[in-house]
Amino acid sequence: MVVQRRKKKTFKPKFDNERDQLINSAGAGATNDRLQPDRESNKHHSCDNLQPATIAALNIIQTRAHNLCNGNLKTPVIDCCRDVNCYLNATVCHPYSRETCETIIPTTTSKELNSSRSVSSSRLFLTPTGDDRERSTSREKSSETSGTRKSASPAPTTTTTKAALRSIQNADAHKNPTDYEESYMLKIHLDLFAWLLFALAFVTRFYRLSYPRNVVFDELHYGKSVAHYMRNQFFFDTHPPLGKQLIAAVAESVGYDGNYTAAHVGSPYEQTFPLFWMRLIPAFCGSLLPSAVYFLLKEIGISRRTSLLGGLLVVFDNSMLIQARLILMESMLLLFCTLGLYFLLKFHKSKFLHISWLLNGLASSALLTFAFSVKYVGFFTYCLAVYLIVKYLWDLLYDGTKSDFHIVLQTIAQFIIFCILPIVIYLSIFYIHLNTLYKAGPHDVVLTSAFQASLEGGLASITKNQPLKVAHGSQITLRHTHGHMCWLHSHAHVYPIRYPDGRGSSHQQQVTCYPFKDVNNWWIVKKPKYDDIVVGEKPEYIRHGDIIQLVHGITSRALNTHDVAAPLTPNCQEVSCYIDYGINMKSELLWKVDITNRDKEGSIWKTIKSEVRLIHVSTGAALKYSSRMLPGWGFRQHEVVSDRETGGKDVIWNVEEHRYTKDSDRAERERTMMNAEMIPTGPTQLSFMQKFLELQFKMISIGGQVQSHMYSSNPLEWPLLSRGIAYWVSSESNAQIHLLGNIVIWYTCTLSIFIYIAIFTFYLLRRRRLCYDIDEEEWTRLLHVGHTFFMGYLLHFLPFFFTDSALFLHHYMPAFLYKVQLFCFTVDHIDYLIRRFCVPSLWMVRSYRLAVMAWCVAVIGVYIRFLPISYGTTKLSIEEILALRWKDTWDFVVHRAVGTRTVI
């Protein structure tokens, strides 16, 4: 009997066809194009200069690759999948990393590797020499002729691997000395696309930059701010000062003296005004922006050609052009936001604690801080960066190769770089701002008395010959400390007998809060037990808890409140000056002094420094500013009430101007008040942090008070460009500058948002059903773009729906830039889909790219069509303006007759 023996099965890991081919070709030494990285993008991986012995040694290691990482082969030689269950404890480089890493093989060779230097990741990508290519080609031909397939060489033993690694070390030892000299050479790589974008943007932004020599829209505001910097005069703005500081630095370098006489939009600039230099910084930042967008798109993984498209869209958008040619902040804001995100992406790709990691992190943090130091809308980009940082740290938790200590160290380092450093930079910018503006200016009245007193030339009556402590007989003005600027005020007019809603009043003398300095703002502090109000040689100071009366200086009637509903706030009590109609109500004239900051300033009532609440003795209500404006019978002044709810900042008052009463004669006393000096001239001391915190509070609370404007718009009108803004119109012709974007770009980019949402939802639903239509790399790129650009768009667009103040089209510019970048990804992704699923139909790929090129031609055509209202250099007729009015909601300004303008 003949027994046939079964052939013994050998275990072979399950690979797909592509990986089998990679392993077999690697073992046989055959040339395989898939093993060769793109030479253009990976020149640093070239190994043409390796000795034949080195190549042979690495080929031996390559044949063992199927044993590594649980049978997975991800790179041509070694690329561990970082699986914690991998039997080989190997540390290798990512295939797209440019870092230097160590290749660690089993324990038997670790001692030898400790004495050898690290193997560069570039050596793991083999490029056969000419002889190797010939031998590989001959083997392929012989294999095809015989019709047989050569099997991979058997895995070498550990001794063989040792010998292979020794050959690598020997090859390095005998390396040509000229190769070491190359490490000391500086190589400069210029990206021609980036320089092309910069050149195009520079020409378009700087063309006739000094035209028009008239104030254009918000140039009126920013020009005045720069002039105040030149004269060191304090000014108030609701946005941080960095952008104005940069422009002021350039203006000072050319000798600008701060002479600014423009009174309104359209006013001509004087010949001595350095208009070109004032517009230089915005124009230069606008010139750099397209290249910055190009680098950001390329860094996030979008192809070079599509990244170039993104930069060109910024160049050929008319709204971007207009904002960059004027003394405005948007171009600086957008540049800092874009570069901040670019360096953040590079930061997360850098090796931890490497010099590039540190430099990219510092650059990103500084630029993101600069963004919201120009305009507060840049804070949304900072929030986006924080979101990306938190997501990066969260993803680290899934990396089994990272220890707990490493993750904690990463978190602490990034907290310092992106939280502590921005605070330091932000404080430094305001430190320069407040130290430069040390003189009193036209806007200091919006701040508290203490702040005004810290300025040179501010509040003379407080700092010059004015008593510090309030006493019985003091003549004072009481100012509302926080929020709106106004003083406690009264006049001889009385409340109406009945209000329009039928409620009755006390018909006593009105008490209001008046936003201007006036003689009727003076009050006299009087203790109830004294009849004489003259201050003697030993003043009796008012302390916390004392009971006083406040007598109006001009009418001599005492401050009073009672159980009568206030005019506009019926849930509060009316405040009036008491008129004696034969009814004795002396108890209602008494007020208790409550010093809220006595722990810091002491229990004696002091001028400026002490913040007080005046509590009515009979009712327990506090004197309060209600923020409501009285109708015509109250002369449009602000309502003052008394509220039983004594908390909040609207019940806080402070003494601003102060003097002692020296004459008991009423007529002489009133004459002194009428002639009193009320113009400030002298400074007092206030710390930087006190001034900084107060200024921040005022910037937040007062910002956005513009309620209506002819060219204001709502956020729903922005994506489809429904409203523009008339920036400037010539007084001699219909030449004008009108803020409008390139309508082709705006509409298609808006459409791309919905396309992105649709494809993301489609892929997500398909992946839930385990249907993977795109490879993992493209899915990761899709998610990364969503986290960066789509989230950036939402963060810069949605908050405006909750804003009460007037909004304009230029508020949409940051969101628009994110929308452009999201559109570029959409274009690139559709190109990927066509190449993936329509490979046999090459005409479809070419047709799609031709369609994109045709669309670009349309973009340039529309851009050129609207250049006359972007530069304002062309004298347009009414017919030509009507031809540009593509939407009925676009309101252009034209001259119907000499000196007469109208909106069409």
PDB file of N, CA, C and O in Angstrom, residues 467-476 478 523-530 532-535 538-551 590-598 601-607 610-615 655 658-660:
ATOM      1  N   PRO A 467      -9.859 119.628  48.446  1.00  0.00           N
ATOM      2  CA  PRO A 467      -9.772 118.778  49.640  1.00  0.00           C
ATOM      3  C   PRO A 467     -10.083 117.326  49.308  1.00  0.00           C
ATOM      4  O   PRO A 467     -10.902 117.029  48.440  1.00  0.00           O
ATOM      5  N   LEU A 468      -9.429 116.420  50.002  1.00  0.00           N
ATOM      6  CA  LEU A 468      -9.577 114.997  49.732  1.00  0.00           C
ATOM      7  C   LEU A 468     -10.782 114.406  50.450  1.00  0.00           C
ATOM      8  O   LEU A 468     -11.513 113.598  49.869  1.00  0.00           O
ATOM      9  N   LYS A 469     -11.023 114.817  51.711  1.00  0.00           N
ATOM     10  CA  LYS A 469     -12.043 114.185  52.532  1.00  0.00           C
ATOM     11  C   LYS A 469     -13.323 115.006  52.523  1.00  0.00           C
ATOM     12  O   LYS A 469     -13.298 116.232  52.654  1.00  0.00           O
ATOM     13  N   VAL A 470     -14.454 114.306  52.353  1.00  0.00           N
ATOM     14  CA  VAL A 470     -15.770 114.949  52.337  1.00  0.00           C
ATOM     15  C   VAL A 470     -16.191 115.211  53.787  1.00  0.00           C
ATOM     16  O   VAL A 470     -16.093 114.329  54.647  1.00  0.00           O
ATOM     17  N   ALA A 471     -16.689 116.423  54.026  1.00  0.00           N
ATOM     18  CA  ALA A 471     -17.083 116.817  55.380  1.00  0.00           C
ATOM     19  C   ALA A 471     -18.460 117.461  55.357  1.00  0.00           C
ATOM     20  O   ALA A 471     -19.031 117.735  54.298  1.00  0.00           O
ATOM     21  N   HIS A 472     -18.989 117.740  56.554  1.00  0.00           N
ATOM     22  CA  HIS A 472     -20.229 118.507  56.656  1.00  0.00           C
ATOM     23  C   HIS A 472     -19.980 119.895  56.072  1.00  0.00           C
ATOM     24  O   HIS A 472     -19.063 120.598  56.480  1.00  0.00           O
ATOM     25  N   GLY A 473     -20.783 120.267  55.058  1.00  0.00           N
ATOM     26  CA  GLY A 473     -20.593 121.527  54.370  1.00  0.00           C
ATOM     27  C   GLY A 473     -19.829 121.402  53.056  1.00  0.00           C
ATOM     28  O   GLY A 473     -19.570 122.415  52.393  1.00  0.00           O
ATOM     29  N   SER A 474     -19.488 120.189  52.632  1.00  0.00           N
ATOM     30  CA  SER A 474     -18.790 120.003  51.356  1.00  0.00           C
ATOM     31  C   SER A 474     -19.739 120.231  50.184  1.00  0.00           C
ATOM     32  O   SER A 474     -20.909 119.803  50.220  1.00  0.00           O
ATOM     33  N   GLN A 475     -19.221 120.889  49.150  1.00  0.00           N
ATOM     34  CA  GLN A 475     -19.934 121.024  47.879  1.00  0.00           C
ATOM     35  C   GLN A 475     -19.343 119.987  46.919  1.00  0.00           C
ATOM     36  O   GLN A 475     -18.147 120.016  46.643  1.00  0.00           O
ATOM     37  N   ILE A 476     -20.205 119.094  46.424  1.00  0.00           N
ATOM     38  CA  ILE A 476     -19.712 117.952  45.634  1.00  0.00           C
ATOM     39  C   ILE A 476     -20.536 117.777  44.370  1.00  0.00           C
ATOM     40  O   ILE A 476     -21.661 118.271  44.265  1.00  0.00           O
ATOM     41  N   LEU A 478     -21.720 114.339  42.246  1.00  0.00           N
ATOM     42  CA  LEU A 478     -21.797 112.881  42.355  1.00  0.00           C
ATOM     43  C   LEU A 478     -21.902 112.272  40.968  1.00  0.00           C
ATOM     44  O   LEU A 478     -22.846 112.567  40.228  1.00  0.00           O
ATOM     45  N   TRP A 523     -24.098 119.595  44.701  1.00  0.00           N
ATOM     46  CA  TRP A 523     -24.890 119.270  45.885  1.00  0.00           C
ATOM     47  C   TRP A 523     -24.077 119.621  47.129  1.00  0.00           C
ATOM     48  O   TRP A 523     -22.843 119.588  47.107  1.00  0.00           O
ATOM     49  N   ILE A 524     -24.775 119.909  48.222  1.00  0.00           N
ATOM     50  CA  ILE A 524     -24.117 120.246  49.484  1.00  0.00           C
ATOM     51  C   ILE A 524     -24.425 119.144  50.493  1.00  0.00           C
ATOM     52  O   ILE A 524     -25.585 118.755  50.692  1.00  0.00           O
ATOM     53  N   VAL A 525     -23.367 118.625  51.125  1.00  0.00           N
ATOM     54  CA  VAL A 525     -23.505 117.591  52.143  1.00  0.00           C
ATOM     55  C   VAL A 525     -23.793 118.265  53.492  1.00  0.00           C
ATOM     56  O   VAL A 525     -23.052 119.163  53.925  1.00  0.00           O
ATOM     57  N   LYS A 526     -24.833 117.813  54.144  1.00  0.00           N
ATOM     58  CA  LYS A 526     -25.267 118.450  55.400  1.00  0.00           C
ATOM     59  C   LYS A 526     -25.660 117.377  56.402  1.00  0.00           C
ATOM     60  O   LYS A 526     -26.367 116.430  56.071  1.00  0.00           O
ATOM     61  N   LYS A 527     -25.179 117.530  57.645  1.00  0.00           N
ATOM     62  CA  LYS A 527     -25.606 116.642  58.713  1.00  0.00           C
ATOM     63  C   LYS A 527     -26.910 117.168  59.306  1.00  0.00           C
ATOM     64  O   LYS A 527     -27.059 118.382  59.503  1.00  0.00           O
ATOM     65  N   PRO A 528     -27.869 116.294  59.604  1.00  0.00           N
ATOM     66  CA  PRO A 528     -29.201 116.744  60.046  1.00  0.00           C
ATOM     67  C   PRO A 528     -29.166 117.618  61.298  1.00  0.00           C
ATOM     68  O   PRO A 528     -29.991 118.512  61.451  1.00  0.00           O
ATOM     69  N   LYS A 529     -28.217 117.408  62.214  1.00  0.00           N
ATOM     70  CA  LYS A 529     -28.211 118.136  63.472  1.00  0.00           C
ATOM     71  C   LYS A 529     -27.597 119.535  63.351  1.00  0.00           C
ATOM     72  O   LYS A 529     -27.610 120.300  64.315  1.00  0.00           O
ATOM     73  N   TYR A 530     -27.056 119.865  62.157  1.00  0.00           N
ATOM     74  CA  TYR A 530     -26.461 121.192  61.967  1.00  0.00           C
ATOM     75  C   TYR A 530     -27.346 122.007  61.024  1.00  0.00           C
ATOM     76  O   TYR A 530     -27.848 121.493  60.028  1.00  0.00           O
ATOM     77  N   ASP A 532     -26.019 125.308  60.163  1.00  0.00           N
ATOM     78  CA  ASP A 532     -24.999 126.049  59.432  1.00  0.00           C
ATOM     79  C   ASP A 532     -24.181 125.066  58.595  1.00  0.00           C
ATOM     80  O   ASP A 532     -23.776 124.007  59.086  1.00  0.00           O
ATOM     81  N   ILE A 533     -23.930 125.396  57.337  1.00  0.00           N
ATOM     82  CA  ILE A 533     -23.185 124.480  56.447  1.00  0.00           C
ATOM     83  C   ILE A 533     -21.780 124.989  56.124  1.00  0.00           C
ATOM     84  O   ILE A 533     -21.101 124.428  55.255  1.00  0.00           O
ATOM     85  N   VAL A 534     -21.330 126.017  56.804  1.00  0.00           N
ATOM     86  CA  VAL A 534     -19.979 126.530  56.584  1.00  0.00           C
ATOM     87  C   VAL A 534     -18.973 125.591  57.242  1.00  0.00           C
ATOM     88  O   VAL A 534     -19.148 125.165  58.395  1.00  0.00           O
ATOM     89  N   VAL A 535     -17.907 125.268  56.524  1.00  0.00           N
ATOM     90  CA  VAL A 535     -16.866 124.385  57.041  1.00  0.00           C
ATOM     91  C   VAL A 535     -15.858 125.226  57.822  1.00  0.00           C
ATOM     92  O   VAL A 535     -15.275 126.172  57.285  1.00  0.00           O
ATOM     93  N   LYS A 538     -11.800 123.068  61.755  1.00  0.00           N
ATOM     94  CA  LYS A 538     -11.736 121.631  62.002  1.00  0.00           C
ATOM     95  C   LYS A 538     -12.943 120.969  61.342  1.00  0.00           C
ATOM     96  O   LYS A 538     -14.005 120.853  61.961  1.00  0.00           O
ATOM     97  N   PRO A 539     -12.796 120.518  60.079  1.00  0.00           N
ATOM     98  CA  PRO A 539     -13.939 119.917  59.379  1.00  0.00           C
ATOM     99  C   PRO A 539     -14.411 118.644  60.068  1.00  0.00           C
ATOM    100  O   PRO A 539     -13.619 117.875  60.617  1.00  0.00           O
ATOM    101  N   GLU A 540     -15.709 118.433  60.047  1.00  0.00           N
ATOM    102  CA  GLU A 540     -16.291 117.201  60.580  1.00  0.00           C
ATOM    103  C   GLU A 540     -16.518 116.250  59.403  1.00  0.00           C
ATOM    104  O   GLU A 540     -17.472 116.396  58.630  1.00  0.00           O
ATOM    105  N   TYR A 541     -15.624 115.279  59.269  1.00  0.00           N
ATOM    106  CA  TYR A 541     -15.631 114.401  58.103  1.00  0.00           C
ATOM    107  C   TYR A 541     -16.786 113.409  58.154  1.00  0.00           C
ATOM    108  O   TYR A 541     -17.214 112.976  59.236  1.00  0.00           O
ATOM    109  N   ILE A 542     -17.259 113.044  56.970  1.00  0.00           N
ATOM    110  CA  ILE A 542     -18.334 112.055  56.831  1.00  0.00           C
ATOM    111  C   ILE A 542     -17.704 110.664  56.782  1.00  0.00           C
ATOM    112  O   ILE A 542     -16.782 110.415  55.995  1.00  0.00           O
ATOM    113  N   ARG A 543     -18.237 109.762  57.602  1.00  0.00           N
ATOM    114  CA  ARG A 543     -17.708 108.408  57.678  1.00  0.00           C
ATOM    115  C   ARG A 543     -18.754 107.387  57.223  1.00  0.00           C
ATOM    116  O   ARG A 543     -19.935 107.725  57.075  1.00  0.00           O
ATOM    117  N   HIS A 544     -18.266 106.167  57.037  1.00  0.00           N
ATOM    118  CA  HIS A 544     -19.173 105.072  56.670  1.00  0.00           C
ATOM    119  C   HIS A 544     -20.237 104.900  57.744  1.00  0.00           C
ATOM    120  O   HIS A 544     -19.938 104.814  58.942  1.00  0.00           O
ATOM    121  N   GLY A 545     -21.495 104.872  57.314  1.00  0.00           N
ATOM    122  CA  GLY A 545     -22.608 104.696  58.233  1.00  0.00           C
ATOM    123  C   GLY A 545     -23.235 105.985  58.723  1.00  0.00           C
ATOM    124  O   GLY A 545     -24.285 105.942  59.393  1.00  0.00           O
ATOM    125  N   ASP A 546     -22.630 107.145  58.410  1.00  0.00           N
ATOM    126  CA  ASP A 546     -23.199 108.423  58.847  1.00  0.00           C
ATOM    127  C   ASP A 546     -24.501 108.722  58.105  1.00  0.00           C
ATOM    128  O   ASP A 546     -24.680 108.317  56.939  1.00  0.00           O
ATOM    129  N   ILE A 547     -25.418 109.471  58.798  1.00  0.00           N
ATOM    130  CA  ILE A 547     -26.666 109.911  58.194  1.00  0.00           C
ATOM    131  C   ILE A 547     -26.495 111.358  57.738  1.00  0.00           C
ATOM    132  O   ILE A 547     -26.049 112.217  58.515  1.00  0.00           O
ATOM    133  N   ILE A 548     -26.829 111.632  56.456  1.00  0.00           N
ATOM    134  CA  ILE A 548     -26.640 112.963  55.889  1.00  0.00           C
ATOM    135  C   ILE A 548     -27.895 113.393  55.135  1.00  0.00           C
ATOM    136  O   ILE A 548     -28.807 112.593  54.893  1.00  0.00           O
ATOM    137  N   GLN A 549     -27.897 114.655  54.757  1.00  0.00           N
ATOM    138  CA  GLN A 549     -28.841 115.204  53.785  1.00  0.00           C
ATOM    139  C   GLN A 549     -28.039 115.749  52.605  1.00  0.00           C
ATOM    140  O   GLN A 549     -26.916 116.251  52.779  1.00  0.00           O
ATOM    141  N   LEU A 550     -28.612 115.627  51.420  1.00  0.00           N
ATOM    142  CA  LEU A 550     -28.006 116.212  50.219  1.00  0.00           C
ATOM    143  C   LEU A 550     -28.905 117.339  49.741  1.00  0.00           C
ATOM    144  O   LEU A 550     -30.052 117.108  49.345  1.00  0.00           O
ATOM    145  N   VAL A 551     -28.374 118.561  49.789  1.00  0.00           N
ATOM    146  CA  VAL A 551     -29.128 119.752  49.417  1.00  0.00           C
ATOM    147  C   VAL A 551     -28.654 120.216  48.041  1.00  0.00           C
ATOM    148  O   VAL A 551     -27.437 120.377  47.825  1.00  0.00           O
ATOM    149  N   LEU A 590     -33.410 111.869  54.694  1.00  0.00           N
ATOM    150  CA  LEU A 590     -32.199 111.324  55.299  1.00  0.00           C
ATOM    151  C   LEU A 590     -31.646 110.153  54.481  1.00  0.00           C
ATOM    152  O   LEU A 590     -32.396 109.266  54.055  1.00  0.00           O
ATOM    153  N   TRP A 591     -30.302 110.162  54.308  1.00  0.00           N
ATOM    154  CA  TRP A 591     -29.611 109.117  53.549  1.00  0.00           C
ATOM    155  C   TRP A 591     -28.408 108.610  54.344  1.00  0.00           C
ATOM    156  O   TRP A 591     -27.706 109.397  54.983  1.00  0.00           O
ATOM    157  N   LYS A 592     -28.213 107.321  54.275  1.00  0.00           N
ATOM    158  CA  LYS A 592     -27.081 106.697  54.964  1.00  0.00           C
ATOM    159  C   LYS A 592     -25.947 106.470  53.969  1.00  0.00           C
ATOM    160  O   LYS A 592     -26.154 105.965  52.863  1.00  0.00           O
ATOM    161  N   VAL A 593     -24.738 106.847  54.380  1.00  0.00           N
ATOM    162  CA  VAL A 593     -23.551 106.688  53.527  1.00  0.00           C
ATOM    163  C   VAL A 593     -22.976 105.285  53.731  1.00  0.00           C
ATOM    164  O   VAL A 593     -22.577 104.930  54.852  1.00  0.00           O
ATOM    165  N   ASP A 594     -22.925 104.498  52.655  1.00  0.00           N
ATOM    166  CA  ASP A 594     -22.378 103.135  52.689  1.00  0.00           C
ATOM    167  C   ASP A 594     -21.187 103.083  51.737  1.00  0.00           C
ATOM    168  O   ASP A 594     -21.352 103.071  50.510  1.00  0.00           O
ATOM    169  N   ILE A 595     -19.961 103.076  52.281  1.00  0.00           N
ATOM    170  CA  ILE A 595     -18.731 103.045  51.466  1.00  0.00           C
ATOM    171  C   ILE A 595     -18.421 101.589  51.147  1.00  0.00           C
ATOM    172  O   ILE A 595     -18.057 100.807  52.034  1.00  0.00           O
ATOM    173  N   THR A 596     -18.563 101.203  49.901  1.00  0.00           N
ATOM    174  CA  THR A 596     -18.426  99.786  49.507  1.00  0.00           C
ATOM    175  C   THR A 596     -16.981  99.315  49.465  1.00  0.00           C
ATOM    176  O   THR A 596     -16.721  98.126  49.630  1.00  0.00           O
ATOM    177  N   ASN A 597     -16.037 100.207  49.240  1.00  0.00           N
ATOM    178  CA  ASN A 597     -14.616  99.817  49.172  1.00  0.00           C
ATOM    179  C   ASN A 597     -13.843 100.340  50.369  1.00  0.00           C
ATOM    180  O   ASN A 597     -12.666 100.716  50.245  1.00  0.00           O
ATOM    181  N   ARG A 598     -14.465 100.358  51.535  1.00  0.00           N
ATOM    182  CA  ARG A 598     -13.820 100.897  52.733  1.00  0.00           C
ATOM    183  C   ARG A 598     -12.647 100.036  53.180  1.00  0.00           C
ATOM    184  O   ARG A 598     -11.730 100.536  53.848  1.00  0.00           O
ATOM    185  N   GLU A 601      -9.961 101.759  50.898  1.00  0.00           N
ATOM    186  CA  GLU A 601      -9.784 103.208  50.962  1.00  0.00           C
ATOM    187  C   GLU A 601     -10.059 103.799  52.344  1.00  0.00           C
ATOM    188  O   GLU A 601      -9.882 104.991  52.546  1.00  0.00           O
ATOM    189  N   GLY A 602     -10.515 102.992  53.279  1.00  0.00           N
ATOM    190  CA  GLY A 602     -10.777 103.498  54.613  1.00  0.00           C
ATOM    191  C   GLY A 602     -12.241 103.863  54.802  1.00  0.00           C
ATOM    192  O   GLY A 602     -13.041 103.862  53.871  1.00  0.00           O
ATOM    193  N   SER A 603     -12.589 104.205  56.044  1.00  0.00           N
ATOM    194  CA  SER A 603     -13.984 104.463  56.390  1.00  0.00           C
ATOM    195  C   SER A 603     -14.381 105.924  56.222  1.00  0.00           C
ATOM    196  O   SER A 603     -15.555 106.265  56.395  1.00  0.00           O
ATOM    197  N   ILE A 604     -13.437 106.824  55.915  1.00  0.00           N
ATOM    198  CA  ILE A 604     -13.771 108.235  55.676  1.00  0.00           C
ATOM    199  C   ILE A 604     -14.101 108.417  54.195  1.00  0.00           C
ATOM    200  O   ILE A 604     -13.402 107.903  53.309  1.00  0.00           O
ATOM    201  N   TRP A 605     -15.145 109.151  53.901  1.00  0.00           N
ATOM    202  CA  TRP A 605     -15.607 109.401  52.530  1.00  0.00           C
ATOM    203  C   TRP A 605     -14.587 110.288  51.827  1.00  0.00           C
ATOM    204  O   TRP A 605     -14.379 111.431  52.226  1.00  0.00           O
ATOM    205  N   LYS A 606     -13.941 109.761  50.773  1.00  0.00           N
ATOM    206  CA  LYS A 606     -12.891 110.484  50.056  1.00  0.00           C
ATOM    207  C   LYS A 606     -13.341 110.842  48.639  1.00  0.00           C
ATOM    208  O   LYS A 606     -14.142 110.139  48.023  1.00  0.00           O
ATOM    209  N   THR A 607     -12.778 111.911  48.146  1.00  0.00           N
ATOM    210  CA  THR A 607     -13.023 112.328  46.774  1.00  0.00           C
ATOM    211  C   THR A 607     -12.457 111.299  45.812  1.00  0.00           C
ATOM    212  O   THR A 607     -11.365 110.779  46.027  1.00  0.00           O
ATOM    213  N   SER A 610     -13.406 106.876  47.032  1.00  0.00           N
ATOM    214  CA  SER A 610     -14.457 106.149  47.740  1.00  0.00           C
ATOM    215  C   SER A 610     -15.660 105.912  46.829  1.00  0.00           C
ATOM    216  O   SER A 610     -16.152 106.839  46.184  1.00  0.00           O
ATOM    217  N   GLU A 611     -16.108 104.652  46.769  1.00  0.00           N
ATOM    218  CA  GLU A 611     -17.320 104.305  46.032  1.00  0.00           C
ATOM    219  C   GLU A 611     -18.443 104.086  47.048  1.00  0.00           C
ATOM    220  O   GLU A 611     -18.314 103.251  47.940  1.00  0.00           O
ATOM    221  N   VAL A 612     -19.513 104.856  46.922  1.00  0.00           N
ATOM    222  CA  VAL A 612     -20.543 104.869  47.959  1.00  0.00           C
ATOM    223  C   VAL A 612     -21.904 104.487  47.400  1.00  0.00           C
ATOM    224  O   VAL A 612     -22.184 104.685  46.217  1.00  0.00           O
ATOM    225  N   ARG A 613     -22.723 103.923  48.284  1.00  0.00           N
ATOM    226  CA  ARG A 613     -24.149 103.745  48.049  1.00  0.00           C
ATOM    227  C   ARG A 613     -24.889 104.656  49.025  1.00  0.00           C
ATOM    228  O   ARG A 613     -24.541 104.712  50.212  1.00  0.00           O
ATOM    229  N   LEU A 614     -25.904 105.336  48.531  1.00  0.00           N
ATOM    230  CA  LEU A 614     -26.726 106.194  49.378  1.00  0.00           C
ATOM    231  C   LEU A 614     -28.034 105.460  49.656  1.00  0.00           C
ATOM    232  O   LEU A 614     -28.859 105.268  48.749  1.00  0.00           O
ATOM    233  N   ILE A 615     -28.196 105.007  50.887  1.00  0.00           N
ATOM    234  CA  ILE A 615     -29.349 104.211  51.292  1.00  0.00           C
ATOM    235  C   ILE A 615     -30.352 105.119  52.005  1.00  0.00           C
ATOM    236  O   ILE A 615     -30.012 105.790  52.991  1.00  0.00           O
ATOM    237  N   VAL A 655     -17.654 110.863  44.438  1.00  0.00           N
ATOM    238  CA  VAL A 655     -17.490 112.315  44.377  1.00  0.00           C
ATOM    239  C   VAL A 655     -16.409 112.632  43.359  1.00  0.00           C
ATOM    240  O   VAL A 655     -15.307 112.076  43.416  1.00  0.00           O
ATOM    241  N   HIS A 658     -14.982 118.672  44.273  1.00  0.00           N
ATOM    242  CA  HIS A 658     -15.205 118.858  45.702  1.00  0.00           C
ATOM    243  C   HIS A 658     -14.553 120.163  46.186  1.00  0.00           C
ATOM    244  O   HIS A 658     -13.428 120.473  45.815  1.00  0.00           O
ATOM    245  N   ARG A 659     -15.290 120.899  47.002  1.00  0.00           N
ATOM    246  CA  ARG A 659     -14.746 122.073  47.705  1.00  0.00           C
ATOM    247  C   ARG A 659     -15.578 122.323  48.957  1.00  0.00           C
ATOM    248  O   ARG A 659     -16.714 121.852  49.070  1.00  0.00           O
ATOM    249  N   TYR A 660     -15.000 123.059  49.867  1.00  0.00           N
ATOM    250  CA  TYR A 660     -15.686 123.367  51.122  1.00  0.00           C
ATOM    251  C   TYR A 660     -16.482 124.667  50.993  1.00  0.00           C
ATOM    252  O   TYR A 660     -16.036 125.624  50.337  1.00  0.00           O
TER     253      TYR A 660
END
